[in-house]
Short mmCIF file of C-alpha atoms in Angstrom, two decimals:
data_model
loop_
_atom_site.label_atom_id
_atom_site.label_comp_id
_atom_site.label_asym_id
_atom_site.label_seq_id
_atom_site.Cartn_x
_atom_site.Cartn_y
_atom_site.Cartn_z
CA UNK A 1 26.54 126.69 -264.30
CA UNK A 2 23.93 123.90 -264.68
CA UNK A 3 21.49 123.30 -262.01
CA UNK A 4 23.21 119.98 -261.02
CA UNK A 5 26.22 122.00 -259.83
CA UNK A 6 24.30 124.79 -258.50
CA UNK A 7 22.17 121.89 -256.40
CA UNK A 8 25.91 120.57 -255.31
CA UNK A 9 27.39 124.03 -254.43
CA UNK A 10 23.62 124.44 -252.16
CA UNK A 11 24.75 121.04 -250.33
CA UNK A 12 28.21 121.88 -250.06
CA UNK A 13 26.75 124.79 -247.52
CA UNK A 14 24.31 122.83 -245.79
CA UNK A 15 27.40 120.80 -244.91
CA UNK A 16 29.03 123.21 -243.80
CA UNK A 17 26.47 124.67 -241.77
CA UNK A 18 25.48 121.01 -240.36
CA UNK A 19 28.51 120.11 -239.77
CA UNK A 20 29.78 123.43 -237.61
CA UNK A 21 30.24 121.99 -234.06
CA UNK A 22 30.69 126.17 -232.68
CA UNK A 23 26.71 126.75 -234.36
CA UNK A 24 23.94 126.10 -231.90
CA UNK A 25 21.02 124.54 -233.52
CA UNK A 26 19.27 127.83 -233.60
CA UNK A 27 21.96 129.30 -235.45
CA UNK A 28 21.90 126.43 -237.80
CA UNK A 29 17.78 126.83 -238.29
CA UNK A 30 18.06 130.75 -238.87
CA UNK A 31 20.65 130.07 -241.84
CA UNK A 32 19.18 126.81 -243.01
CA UNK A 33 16.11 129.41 -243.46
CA UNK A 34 18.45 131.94 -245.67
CA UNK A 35 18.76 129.06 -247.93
CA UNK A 36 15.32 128.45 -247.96
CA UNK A 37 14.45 131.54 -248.87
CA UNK A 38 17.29 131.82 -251.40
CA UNK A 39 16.42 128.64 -253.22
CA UNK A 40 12.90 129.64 -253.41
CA UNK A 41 13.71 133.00 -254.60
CA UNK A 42 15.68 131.52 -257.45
CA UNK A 43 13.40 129.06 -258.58
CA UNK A 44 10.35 131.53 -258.92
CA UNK A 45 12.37 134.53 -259.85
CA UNK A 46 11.15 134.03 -263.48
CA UNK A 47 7.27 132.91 -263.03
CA UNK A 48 4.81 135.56 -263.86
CA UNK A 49 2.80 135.65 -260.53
CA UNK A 50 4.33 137.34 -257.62
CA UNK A 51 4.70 135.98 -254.02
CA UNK A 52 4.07 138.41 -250.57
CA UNK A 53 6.13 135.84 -248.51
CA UNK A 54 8.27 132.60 -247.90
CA UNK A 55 5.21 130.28 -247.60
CA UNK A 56 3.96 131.22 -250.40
CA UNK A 57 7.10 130.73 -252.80
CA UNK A 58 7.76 127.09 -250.50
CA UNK A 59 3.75 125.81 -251.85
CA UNK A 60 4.19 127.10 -255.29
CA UNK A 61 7.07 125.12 -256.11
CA UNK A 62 5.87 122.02 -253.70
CA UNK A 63 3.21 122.28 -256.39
CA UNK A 64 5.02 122.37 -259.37
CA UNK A 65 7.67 120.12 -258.65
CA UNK A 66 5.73 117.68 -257.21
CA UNK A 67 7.92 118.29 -253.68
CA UNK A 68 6.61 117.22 -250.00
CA UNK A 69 4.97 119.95 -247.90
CA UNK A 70 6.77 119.10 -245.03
CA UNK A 71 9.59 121.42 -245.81
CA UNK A 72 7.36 124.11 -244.40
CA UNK A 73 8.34 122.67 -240.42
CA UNK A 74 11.71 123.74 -241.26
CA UNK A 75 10.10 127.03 -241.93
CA UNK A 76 8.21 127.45 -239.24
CA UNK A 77 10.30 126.35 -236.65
CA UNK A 78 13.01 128.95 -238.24
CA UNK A 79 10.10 131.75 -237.72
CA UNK A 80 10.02 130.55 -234.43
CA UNK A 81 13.63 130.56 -233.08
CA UNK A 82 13.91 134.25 -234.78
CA UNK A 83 10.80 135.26 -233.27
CA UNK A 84 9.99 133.39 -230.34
CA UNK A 85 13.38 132.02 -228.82
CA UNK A 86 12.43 128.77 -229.31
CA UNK A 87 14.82 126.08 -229.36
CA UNK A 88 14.02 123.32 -231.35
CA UNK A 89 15.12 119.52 -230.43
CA UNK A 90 17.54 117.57 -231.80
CA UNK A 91 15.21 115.05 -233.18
CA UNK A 92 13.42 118.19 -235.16
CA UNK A 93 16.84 119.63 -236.43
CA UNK A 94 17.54 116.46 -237.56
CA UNK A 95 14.34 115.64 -239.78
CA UNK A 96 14.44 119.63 -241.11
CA UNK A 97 17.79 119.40 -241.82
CA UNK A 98 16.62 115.58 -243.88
CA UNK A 99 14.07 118.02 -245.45
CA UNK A 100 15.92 120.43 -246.38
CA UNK A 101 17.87 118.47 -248.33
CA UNK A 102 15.54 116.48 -249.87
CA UNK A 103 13.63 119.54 -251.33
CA UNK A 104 17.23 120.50 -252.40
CA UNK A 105 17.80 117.33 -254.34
CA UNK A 106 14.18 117.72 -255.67
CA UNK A 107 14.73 121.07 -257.09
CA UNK A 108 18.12 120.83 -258.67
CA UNK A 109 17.54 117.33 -259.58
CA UNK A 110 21.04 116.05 -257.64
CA UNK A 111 21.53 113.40 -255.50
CA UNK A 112 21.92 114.05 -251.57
CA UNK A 113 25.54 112.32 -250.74
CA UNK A 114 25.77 109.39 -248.35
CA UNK A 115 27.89 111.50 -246.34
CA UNK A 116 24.78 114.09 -245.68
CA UNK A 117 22.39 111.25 -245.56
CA UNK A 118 24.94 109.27 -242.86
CA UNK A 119 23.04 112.19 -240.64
CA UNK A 120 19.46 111.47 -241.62
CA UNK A 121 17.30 110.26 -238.62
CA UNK A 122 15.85 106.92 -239.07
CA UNK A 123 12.17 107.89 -238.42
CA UNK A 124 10.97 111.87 -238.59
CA UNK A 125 9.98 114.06 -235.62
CA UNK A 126 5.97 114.58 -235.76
CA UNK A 127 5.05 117.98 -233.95
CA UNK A 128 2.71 117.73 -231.59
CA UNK A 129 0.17 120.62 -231.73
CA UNK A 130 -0.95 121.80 -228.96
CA UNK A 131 -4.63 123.24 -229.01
CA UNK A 132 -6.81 125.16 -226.83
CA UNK A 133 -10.07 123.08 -226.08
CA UNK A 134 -11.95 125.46 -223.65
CA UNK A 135 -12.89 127.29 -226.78
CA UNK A 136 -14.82 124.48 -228.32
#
């Protein structure tokens, strides 16, 4: 199977996934995550360097592919519903699950159908860090 269809068969899940009414969005992040992972693990099975974790893999083939970095807030916020409890917003779901695709598309060098895109917000949800001034 070419990577064209392999890229199709990857958005046929997200779909599914996306579309499951009975998933709560942090069900949805921890197995948008698997295919994360998955994707990343395929597309550096074969390179000659090893990885110790998901970040790394995720920059690597930002890198070579010439992919946006801003797939990694899908990965953190997934770190932090399976570690923290958090529960993302709607407006964050909805520009990880945008970047998720995207990096998708980018990878297996497919186009993202208008049907997935239909569910694209119009403008991305920035994170707003919060930092700790009384140490300055």
């Amino acid at each position: 199977m070419n990577n064209t269809a392999k890229g199709l068969l990857i958005f046929d899940e997200i779909d599914a996934i996306h579309s499951n009414k009975n998933l709560t969005v942090s069900i949805k992040y921890t197995q948008f995550r698997s295919i994360l992972e998955e994707v990343a693990v395929e597309f550096t099975k074969n390179e000659s360097i090893r990885f110790s974790n998901l970040f790394s893999r995720v920059s690597f083939l930002c890198n070579k592919y010439d992919l946006r970095r801003s797939i990694h807030s899908l990965r953190v916020s997934a770190n932090k519903v399976l570690h923290e409890r958090y529960t993302p917003l709607n407006e964050e779901y909805s520009t990880d699950f945008k970047r998720l695709c995207y990096f998708v598309s980018g990878l297996y060098d497919c186009q993202i159908s208008s049907k997935l895109k239909r569910d694209f917000p119009e403008r991305d949800y920035k994170v707003k860090r919060e930092y700790n001034t009384e140490s300055f």
